[in-house]
CSV table of C-alpha atoms and ligand atoms in Angstrom, one decimal:
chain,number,residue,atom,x,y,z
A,12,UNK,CA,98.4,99.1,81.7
A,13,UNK,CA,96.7,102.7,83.0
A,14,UNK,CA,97.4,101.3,86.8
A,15,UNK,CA,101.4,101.3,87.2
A,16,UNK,CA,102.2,98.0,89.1
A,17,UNK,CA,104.5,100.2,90.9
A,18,UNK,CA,101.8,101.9,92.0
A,19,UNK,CA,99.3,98.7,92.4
A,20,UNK,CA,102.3,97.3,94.6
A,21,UNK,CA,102.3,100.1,96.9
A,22,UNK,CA,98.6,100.3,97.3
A,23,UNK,CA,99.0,96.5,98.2
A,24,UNK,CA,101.7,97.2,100.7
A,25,UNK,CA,99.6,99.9,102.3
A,26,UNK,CA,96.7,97.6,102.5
A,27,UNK,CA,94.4,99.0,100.3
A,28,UNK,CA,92.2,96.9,98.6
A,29,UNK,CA,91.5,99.3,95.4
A,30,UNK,CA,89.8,97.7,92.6
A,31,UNK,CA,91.1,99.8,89.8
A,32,UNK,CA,91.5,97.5,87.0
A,33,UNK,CA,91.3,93.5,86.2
A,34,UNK,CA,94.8,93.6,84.8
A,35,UNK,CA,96.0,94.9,88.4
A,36,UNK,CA,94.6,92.3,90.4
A,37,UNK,CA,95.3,88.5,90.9
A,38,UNK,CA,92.9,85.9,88.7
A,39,UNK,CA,92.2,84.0,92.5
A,40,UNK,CA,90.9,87.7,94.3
A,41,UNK,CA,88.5,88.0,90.6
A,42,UNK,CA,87.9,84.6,91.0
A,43,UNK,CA,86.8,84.9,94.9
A,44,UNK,CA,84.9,87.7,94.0
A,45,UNK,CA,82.6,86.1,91.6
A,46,UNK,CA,82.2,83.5,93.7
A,47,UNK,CA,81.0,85.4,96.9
A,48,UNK,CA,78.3,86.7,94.2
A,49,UNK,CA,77.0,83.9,93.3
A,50,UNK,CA,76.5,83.2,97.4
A,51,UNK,CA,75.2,86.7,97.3
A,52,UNK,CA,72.8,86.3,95.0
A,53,UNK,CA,71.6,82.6,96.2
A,54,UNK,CA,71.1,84.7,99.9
A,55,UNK,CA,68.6,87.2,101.1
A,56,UNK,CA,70.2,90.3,101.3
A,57,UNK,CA,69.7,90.6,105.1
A,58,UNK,CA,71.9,87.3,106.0
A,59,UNK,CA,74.7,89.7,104.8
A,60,UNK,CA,74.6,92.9,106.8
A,61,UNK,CA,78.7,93.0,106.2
A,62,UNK,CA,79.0,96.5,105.4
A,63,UNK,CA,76.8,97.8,108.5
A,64,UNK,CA,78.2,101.2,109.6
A,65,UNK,CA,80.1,101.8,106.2
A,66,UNK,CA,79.9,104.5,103.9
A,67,UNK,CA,80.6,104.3,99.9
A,68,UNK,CA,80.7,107.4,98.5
A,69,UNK,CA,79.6,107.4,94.7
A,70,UNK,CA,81.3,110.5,92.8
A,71,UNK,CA,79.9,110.6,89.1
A,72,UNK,CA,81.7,113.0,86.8
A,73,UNK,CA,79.7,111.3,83.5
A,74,UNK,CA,75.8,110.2,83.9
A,75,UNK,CA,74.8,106.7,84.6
A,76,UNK,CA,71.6,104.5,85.9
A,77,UNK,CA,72.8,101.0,86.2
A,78,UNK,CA,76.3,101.4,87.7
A,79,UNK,CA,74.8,103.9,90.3
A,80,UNK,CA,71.9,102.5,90.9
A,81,UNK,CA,73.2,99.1,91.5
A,82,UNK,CA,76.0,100.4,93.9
A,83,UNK,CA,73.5,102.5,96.2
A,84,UNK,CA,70.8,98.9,96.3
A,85,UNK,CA,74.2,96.8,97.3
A,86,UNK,CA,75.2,99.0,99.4
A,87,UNK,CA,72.1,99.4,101.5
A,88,UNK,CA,71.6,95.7,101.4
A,89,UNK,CA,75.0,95.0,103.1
A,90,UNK,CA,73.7,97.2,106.0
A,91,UNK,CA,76.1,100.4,104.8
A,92,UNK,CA,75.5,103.8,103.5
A,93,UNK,CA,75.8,105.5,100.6
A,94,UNK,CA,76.8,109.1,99.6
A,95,UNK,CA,75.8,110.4,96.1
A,96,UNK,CA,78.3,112.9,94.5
A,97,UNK,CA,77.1,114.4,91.0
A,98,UNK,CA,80.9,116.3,90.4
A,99,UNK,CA,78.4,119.6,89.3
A,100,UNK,CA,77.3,120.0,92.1
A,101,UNK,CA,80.3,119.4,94.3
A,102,UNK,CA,83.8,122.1,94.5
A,103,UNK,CA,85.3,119.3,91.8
A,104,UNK,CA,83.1,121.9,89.2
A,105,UNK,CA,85.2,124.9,90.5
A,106,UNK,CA,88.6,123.4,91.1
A,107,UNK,CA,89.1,121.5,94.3
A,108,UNK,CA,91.4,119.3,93.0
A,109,UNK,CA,90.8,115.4,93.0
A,110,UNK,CA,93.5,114.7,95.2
A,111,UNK,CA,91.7,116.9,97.8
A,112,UNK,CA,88.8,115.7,97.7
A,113,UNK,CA,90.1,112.3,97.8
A,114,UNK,CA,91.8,113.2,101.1
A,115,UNK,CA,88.8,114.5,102.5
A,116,UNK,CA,86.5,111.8,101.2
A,117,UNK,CA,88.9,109.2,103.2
A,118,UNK,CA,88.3,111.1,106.2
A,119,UNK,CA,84.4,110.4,105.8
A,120,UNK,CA,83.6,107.5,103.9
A,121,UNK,CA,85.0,104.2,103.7
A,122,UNK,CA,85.0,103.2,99.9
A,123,UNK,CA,85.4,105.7,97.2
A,124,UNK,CA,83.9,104.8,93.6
A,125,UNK,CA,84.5,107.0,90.9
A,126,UNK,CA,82.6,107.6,86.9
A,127,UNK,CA,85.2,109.6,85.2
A,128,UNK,CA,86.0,110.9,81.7
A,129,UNK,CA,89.5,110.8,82.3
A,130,UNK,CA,91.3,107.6,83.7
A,131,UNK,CA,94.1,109.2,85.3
A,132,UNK,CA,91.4,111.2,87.6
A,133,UNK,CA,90.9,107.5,88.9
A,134,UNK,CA,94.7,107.3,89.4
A,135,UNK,CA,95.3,110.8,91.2
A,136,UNK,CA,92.1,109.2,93.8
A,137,UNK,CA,93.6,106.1,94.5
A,138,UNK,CA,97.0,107.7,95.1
A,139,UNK,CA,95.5,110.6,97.3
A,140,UNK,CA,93.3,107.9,99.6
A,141,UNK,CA,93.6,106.4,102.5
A,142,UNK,CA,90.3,104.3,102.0
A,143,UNK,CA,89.7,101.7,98.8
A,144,UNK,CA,88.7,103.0,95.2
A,145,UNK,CA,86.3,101.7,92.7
A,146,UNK,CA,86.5,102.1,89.5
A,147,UNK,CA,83.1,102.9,88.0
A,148,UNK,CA,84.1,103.6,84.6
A,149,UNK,CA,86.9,106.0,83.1
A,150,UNK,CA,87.4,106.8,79.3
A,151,UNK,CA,89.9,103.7,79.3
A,152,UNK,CA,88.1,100.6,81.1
A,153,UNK,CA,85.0,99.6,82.7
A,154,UNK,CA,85.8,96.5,85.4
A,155,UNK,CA,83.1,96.2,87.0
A,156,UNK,CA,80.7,95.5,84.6
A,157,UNK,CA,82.8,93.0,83.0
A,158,UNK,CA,83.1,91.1,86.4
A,159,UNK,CA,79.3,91.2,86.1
A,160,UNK,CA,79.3,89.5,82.7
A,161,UNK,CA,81.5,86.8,83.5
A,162,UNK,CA,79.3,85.8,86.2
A,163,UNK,CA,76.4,85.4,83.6
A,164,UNK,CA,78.1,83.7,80.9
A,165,UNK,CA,79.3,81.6,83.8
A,166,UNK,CA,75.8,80.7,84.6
A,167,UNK,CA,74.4,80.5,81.7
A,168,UNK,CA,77.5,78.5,79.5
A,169,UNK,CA,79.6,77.3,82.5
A,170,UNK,CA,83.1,78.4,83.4
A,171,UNK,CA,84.6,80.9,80.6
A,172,UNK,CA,88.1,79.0,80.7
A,173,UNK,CA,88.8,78.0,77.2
A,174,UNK,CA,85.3,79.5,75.7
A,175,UNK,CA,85.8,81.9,73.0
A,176,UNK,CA,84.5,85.5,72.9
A,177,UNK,CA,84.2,87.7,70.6
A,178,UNK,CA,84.3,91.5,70.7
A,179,UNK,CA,82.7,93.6,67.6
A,180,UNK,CA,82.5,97.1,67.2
A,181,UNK,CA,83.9,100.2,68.8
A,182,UNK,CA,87.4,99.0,70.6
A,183,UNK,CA,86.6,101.5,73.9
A,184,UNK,CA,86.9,101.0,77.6
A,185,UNK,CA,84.3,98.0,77.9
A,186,UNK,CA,86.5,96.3,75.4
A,187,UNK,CA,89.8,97.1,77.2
A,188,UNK,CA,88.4,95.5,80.4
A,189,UNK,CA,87.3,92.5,78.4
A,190,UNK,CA,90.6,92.3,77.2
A,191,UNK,CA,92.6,92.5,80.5
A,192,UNK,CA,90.1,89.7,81.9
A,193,UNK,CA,90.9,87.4,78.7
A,194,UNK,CA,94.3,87.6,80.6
A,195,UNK,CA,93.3,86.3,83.9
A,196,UNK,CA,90.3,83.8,83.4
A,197,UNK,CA,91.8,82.4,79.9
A,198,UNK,CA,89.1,82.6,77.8
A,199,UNK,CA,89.9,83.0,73.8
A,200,UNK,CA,88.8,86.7,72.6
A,201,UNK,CA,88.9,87.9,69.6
A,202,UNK,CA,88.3,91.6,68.8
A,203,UNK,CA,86.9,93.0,65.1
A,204,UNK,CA,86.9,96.9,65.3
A,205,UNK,CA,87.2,99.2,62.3
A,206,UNK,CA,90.1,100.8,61.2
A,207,UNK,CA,90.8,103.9,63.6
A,208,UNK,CA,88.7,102.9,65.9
A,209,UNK,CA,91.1,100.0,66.8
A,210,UNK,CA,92.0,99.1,70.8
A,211,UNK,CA,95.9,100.5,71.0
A,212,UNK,CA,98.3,97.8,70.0
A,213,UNK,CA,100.7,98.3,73.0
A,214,UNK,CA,97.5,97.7,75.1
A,215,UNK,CA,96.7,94.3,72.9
A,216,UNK,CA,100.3,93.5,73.1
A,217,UNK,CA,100.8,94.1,76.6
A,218,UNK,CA,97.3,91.7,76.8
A,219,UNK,CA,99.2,89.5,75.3
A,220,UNK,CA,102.6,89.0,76.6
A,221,UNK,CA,100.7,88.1,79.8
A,222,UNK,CA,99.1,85.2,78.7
A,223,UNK,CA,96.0,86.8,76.7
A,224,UNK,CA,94.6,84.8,73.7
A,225,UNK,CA,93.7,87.2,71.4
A,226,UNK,CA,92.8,87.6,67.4
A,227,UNK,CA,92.3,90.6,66.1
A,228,UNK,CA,90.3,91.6,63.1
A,229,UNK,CA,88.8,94.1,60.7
A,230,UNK,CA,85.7,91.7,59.6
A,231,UNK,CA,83.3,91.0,62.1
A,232,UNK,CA,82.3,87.4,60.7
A,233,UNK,CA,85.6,86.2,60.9
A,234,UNK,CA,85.8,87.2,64.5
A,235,UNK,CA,82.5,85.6,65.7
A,236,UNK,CA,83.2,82.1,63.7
A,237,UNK,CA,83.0,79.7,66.6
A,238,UNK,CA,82.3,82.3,69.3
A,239,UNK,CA,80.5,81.0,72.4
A,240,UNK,CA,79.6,85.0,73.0
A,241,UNK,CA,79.3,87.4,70.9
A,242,UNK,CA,79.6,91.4,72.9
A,243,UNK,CA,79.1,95.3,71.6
A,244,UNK,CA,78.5,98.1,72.9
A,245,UNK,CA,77.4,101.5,71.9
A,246,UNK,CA,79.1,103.3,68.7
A,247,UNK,CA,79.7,106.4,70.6
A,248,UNK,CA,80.8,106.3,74.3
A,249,UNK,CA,80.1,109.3,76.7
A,250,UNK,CA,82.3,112.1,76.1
A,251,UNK,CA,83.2,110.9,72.9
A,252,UNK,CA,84.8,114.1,71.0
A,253,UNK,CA,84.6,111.9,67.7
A,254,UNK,CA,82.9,112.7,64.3
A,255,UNK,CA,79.9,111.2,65.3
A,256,UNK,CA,78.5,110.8,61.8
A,257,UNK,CA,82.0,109.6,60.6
A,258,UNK,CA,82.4,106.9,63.5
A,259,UNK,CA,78.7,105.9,62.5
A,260,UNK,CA,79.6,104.5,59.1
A,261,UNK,CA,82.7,103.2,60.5
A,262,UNK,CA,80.9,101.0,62.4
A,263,UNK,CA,77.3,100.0,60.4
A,264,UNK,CA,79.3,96.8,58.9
A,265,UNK,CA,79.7,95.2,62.4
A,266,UNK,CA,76.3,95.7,63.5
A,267,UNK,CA,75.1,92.6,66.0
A,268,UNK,CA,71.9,91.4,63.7
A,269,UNK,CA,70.8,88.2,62.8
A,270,UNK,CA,73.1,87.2,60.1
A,271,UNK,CA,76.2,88.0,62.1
A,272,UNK,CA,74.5,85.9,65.4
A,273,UNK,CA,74.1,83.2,62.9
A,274,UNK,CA,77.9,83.2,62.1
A,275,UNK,CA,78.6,82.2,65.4
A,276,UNK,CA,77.7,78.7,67.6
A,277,UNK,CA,74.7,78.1,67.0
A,278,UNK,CA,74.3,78.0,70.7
A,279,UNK,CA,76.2,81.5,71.7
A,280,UNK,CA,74.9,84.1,73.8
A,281,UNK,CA,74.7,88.1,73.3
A,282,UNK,CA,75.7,90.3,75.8
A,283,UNK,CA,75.9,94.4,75.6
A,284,UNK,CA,76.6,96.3,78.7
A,285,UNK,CA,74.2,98.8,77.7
A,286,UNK,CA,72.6,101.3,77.0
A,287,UNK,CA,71.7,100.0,73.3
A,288,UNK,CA,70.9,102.0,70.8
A,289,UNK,CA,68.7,99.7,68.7
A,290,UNK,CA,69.1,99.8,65.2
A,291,UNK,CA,72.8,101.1,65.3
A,292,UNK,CA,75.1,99.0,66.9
A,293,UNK,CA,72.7,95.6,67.7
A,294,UNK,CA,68.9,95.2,66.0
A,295,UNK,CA,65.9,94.5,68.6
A,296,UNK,CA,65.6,91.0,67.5
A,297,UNK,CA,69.2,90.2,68.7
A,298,UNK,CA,69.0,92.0,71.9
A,299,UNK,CA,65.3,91.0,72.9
A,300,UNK,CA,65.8,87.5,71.1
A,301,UNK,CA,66.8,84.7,73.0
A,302,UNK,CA,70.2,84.6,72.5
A,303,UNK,CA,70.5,87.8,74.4
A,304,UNK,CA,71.4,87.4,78.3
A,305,UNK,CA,71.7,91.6,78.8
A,306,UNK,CA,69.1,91.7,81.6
A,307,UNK,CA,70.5,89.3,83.8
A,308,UNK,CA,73.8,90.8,82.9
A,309,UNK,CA,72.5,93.8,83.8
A,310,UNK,CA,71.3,92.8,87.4
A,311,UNK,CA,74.6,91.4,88.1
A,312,UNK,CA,76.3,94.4,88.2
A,313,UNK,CA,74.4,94.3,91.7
A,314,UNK,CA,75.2,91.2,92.5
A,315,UNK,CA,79.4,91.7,91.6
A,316,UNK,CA,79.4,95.0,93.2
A,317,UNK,CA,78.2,93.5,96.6
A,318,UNK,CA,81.2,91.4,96.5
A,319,UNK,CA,83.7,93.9,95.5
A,320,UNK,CA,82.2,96.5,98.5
A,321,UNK,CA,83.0,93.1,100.2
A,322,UNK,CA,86.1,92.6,99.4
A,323,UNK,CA,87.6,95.8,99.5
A,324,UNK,CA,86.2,96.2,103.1
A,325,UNK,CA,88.6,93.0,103.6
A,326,UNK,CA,85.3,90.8,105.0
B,21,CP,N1,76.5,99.6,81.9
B,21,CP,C1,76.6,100.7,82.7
B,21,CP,O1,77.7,101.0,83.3
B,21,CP,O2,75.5,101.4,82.7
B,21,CP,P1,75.3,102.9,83.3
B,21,CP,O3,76.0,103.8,82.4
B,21,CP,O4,73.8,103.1,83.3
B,21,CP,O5,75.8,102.9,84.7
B,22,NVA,N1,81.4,102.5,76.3
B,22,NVA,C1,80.2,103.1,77.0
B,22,NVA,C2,79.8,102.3,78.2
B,22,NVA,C3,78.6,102.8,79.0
B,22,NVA,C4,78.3,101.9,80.2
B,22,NVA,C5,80.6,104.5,77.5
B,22,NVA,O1,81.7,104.8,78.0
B,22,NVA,O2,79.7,105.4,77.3
């Protein structure tokens, strides 16, 4: 776990509502929060004006289109504020520490998200604040858009309690997050990465000893045999310091095409969190096909997000 629960525990003894990681947090608060997104999304935006006179402050430290686009159009439709922070152009560049700014930002705004390359950034903030944190990605896991596909496999293939789904390609911080969930909404996953390129085993293990059902494998037709949804992402992450031609052939064989979709039910959905890269890590007929769900997966990132601003303002 990146998120001590000693550490969780005193954030939820001070009253913070942080939303750090799906691991940290109970399955009936991830649960709730889908749930008051799915009322989000059935309701005009202005029968909601929850977060009127709020600020979120939005600090990106790696680029992004969906995750801050979505924040700033939830934000706004709640009734609140938001406050764009591109780390270049703020004293983060020259050495303001993060647990400065984080004391400073608490004085101003009244949810921190952060985009960082380096997960314990996201810890030092959440230590350093006395107003909730989001994470908006780190190098090590990406909640909040895994929250967002839940809630449209959920729609789409009903509740993802006992479904199976199955993970192939790089094992980075989108499949971290989709491992912590498979511990909390007990869905089967199982993960087919490429040698070196593999998840951590004390982070699968850990996965498991609390309740996760995971398989693991190196061929990416075994894993999607009987997978209600098959998931990838790109082959090289932001930030990546990784041989990029190197981790390319690593990861040609488990390609999302046709023939691997086939592998799996015949009625199973694609999702990628994107951006895609066709022709490397999924082909254009999978992801504009049928099968593929990635644009309403994409615009309930807004929906989710609503609902976490929500729920970390305690409404
Ligand atoms: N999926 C996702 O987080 O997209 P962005 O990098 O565009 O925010
Ligand atoms: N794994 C990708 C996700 C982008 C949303 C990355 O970290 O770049």
């Amino acid at each position: 776990m990146f998120v001590g629960s000693y550490q969780l525990e005193d954030k939820v003894l001070d009253n913070i509502r942080h939303f750090l990681d799906i691991d940290c947090l109970d399955h009936n608060i991830l649960k709730d929060i889908i749930s008051q997104a799915i009322e989000l999304k059935a309701s005009k935006p202005k029968n909601f004006p929850s977060a009127l006179g709020k600020t979120l402050a939005l600090i990106f430290e790696k680029p992004s289109t969906r995750t801050r686009v979505s924040f700033e159009v939830g934000m706004l439709q709640l009734g609140g504020n938001v406050v764009i922070l591109n780390d270049k152009e703020t004293q983060l560049s020259r050495g303001e520490t993060v647990a400065d700014t984080s004391r400073l930002l608490s004085r101003y705004a009244d949810i921190i998200m952060l985009r960082t390359d380096k997960h314990k950034r996201l810890n030092e903030l959440a230590a350093n604040a006395s107003v909730p944190v989001i994470n908006g990605l780190t190098d090590n896991t990406h909640p909040c858009q895994i929250m967002a596909d839940i809630l449209t496999f959920q729609e789409h293939r009903g509740n993802i309690k006992n479904k199976t789904v199955a993970w192939v390609g790089d094992g980075n911080n989108v499949a971290t997050s989709w491992l912590h969930a498979s511990t909390k909404f007990g869905f089967k996953l199982r993960i087919a990465t490429p040698k070196n390129l593999e998840i951590d085993e004390a982070i699968i293990l850990e996965a498991k000893n609390n309740g996760g059902k995971i398989d693991v494998f190196n061929d990416p037709f075994a894993a999607v045999a009987d997978a209600d949804c098959v998931l990838t992402d790109t082959w090289l992450s932001m930030g990546a310091k990784k041989n990029n031609s190197q981790v390319k052939n690593l990861l040609k064989p488990f390609q999302v095409n046709s023939k691997l979709m086939e592998a799996a039910k015949a009625n199973a959905v694609f999702m990628h969190c994107l951006p895609a890269h066709r022709g490397e890590e999924v082909t254009a007929e999978v992801i504009d096909g049928p099968q593929s769900l990635v644009w309403d997966e994409a615009e309930n990132r807004l929906h989710v997000q609503k609902a976490i601003i929500l729920w970390c303002l305690g409404k």
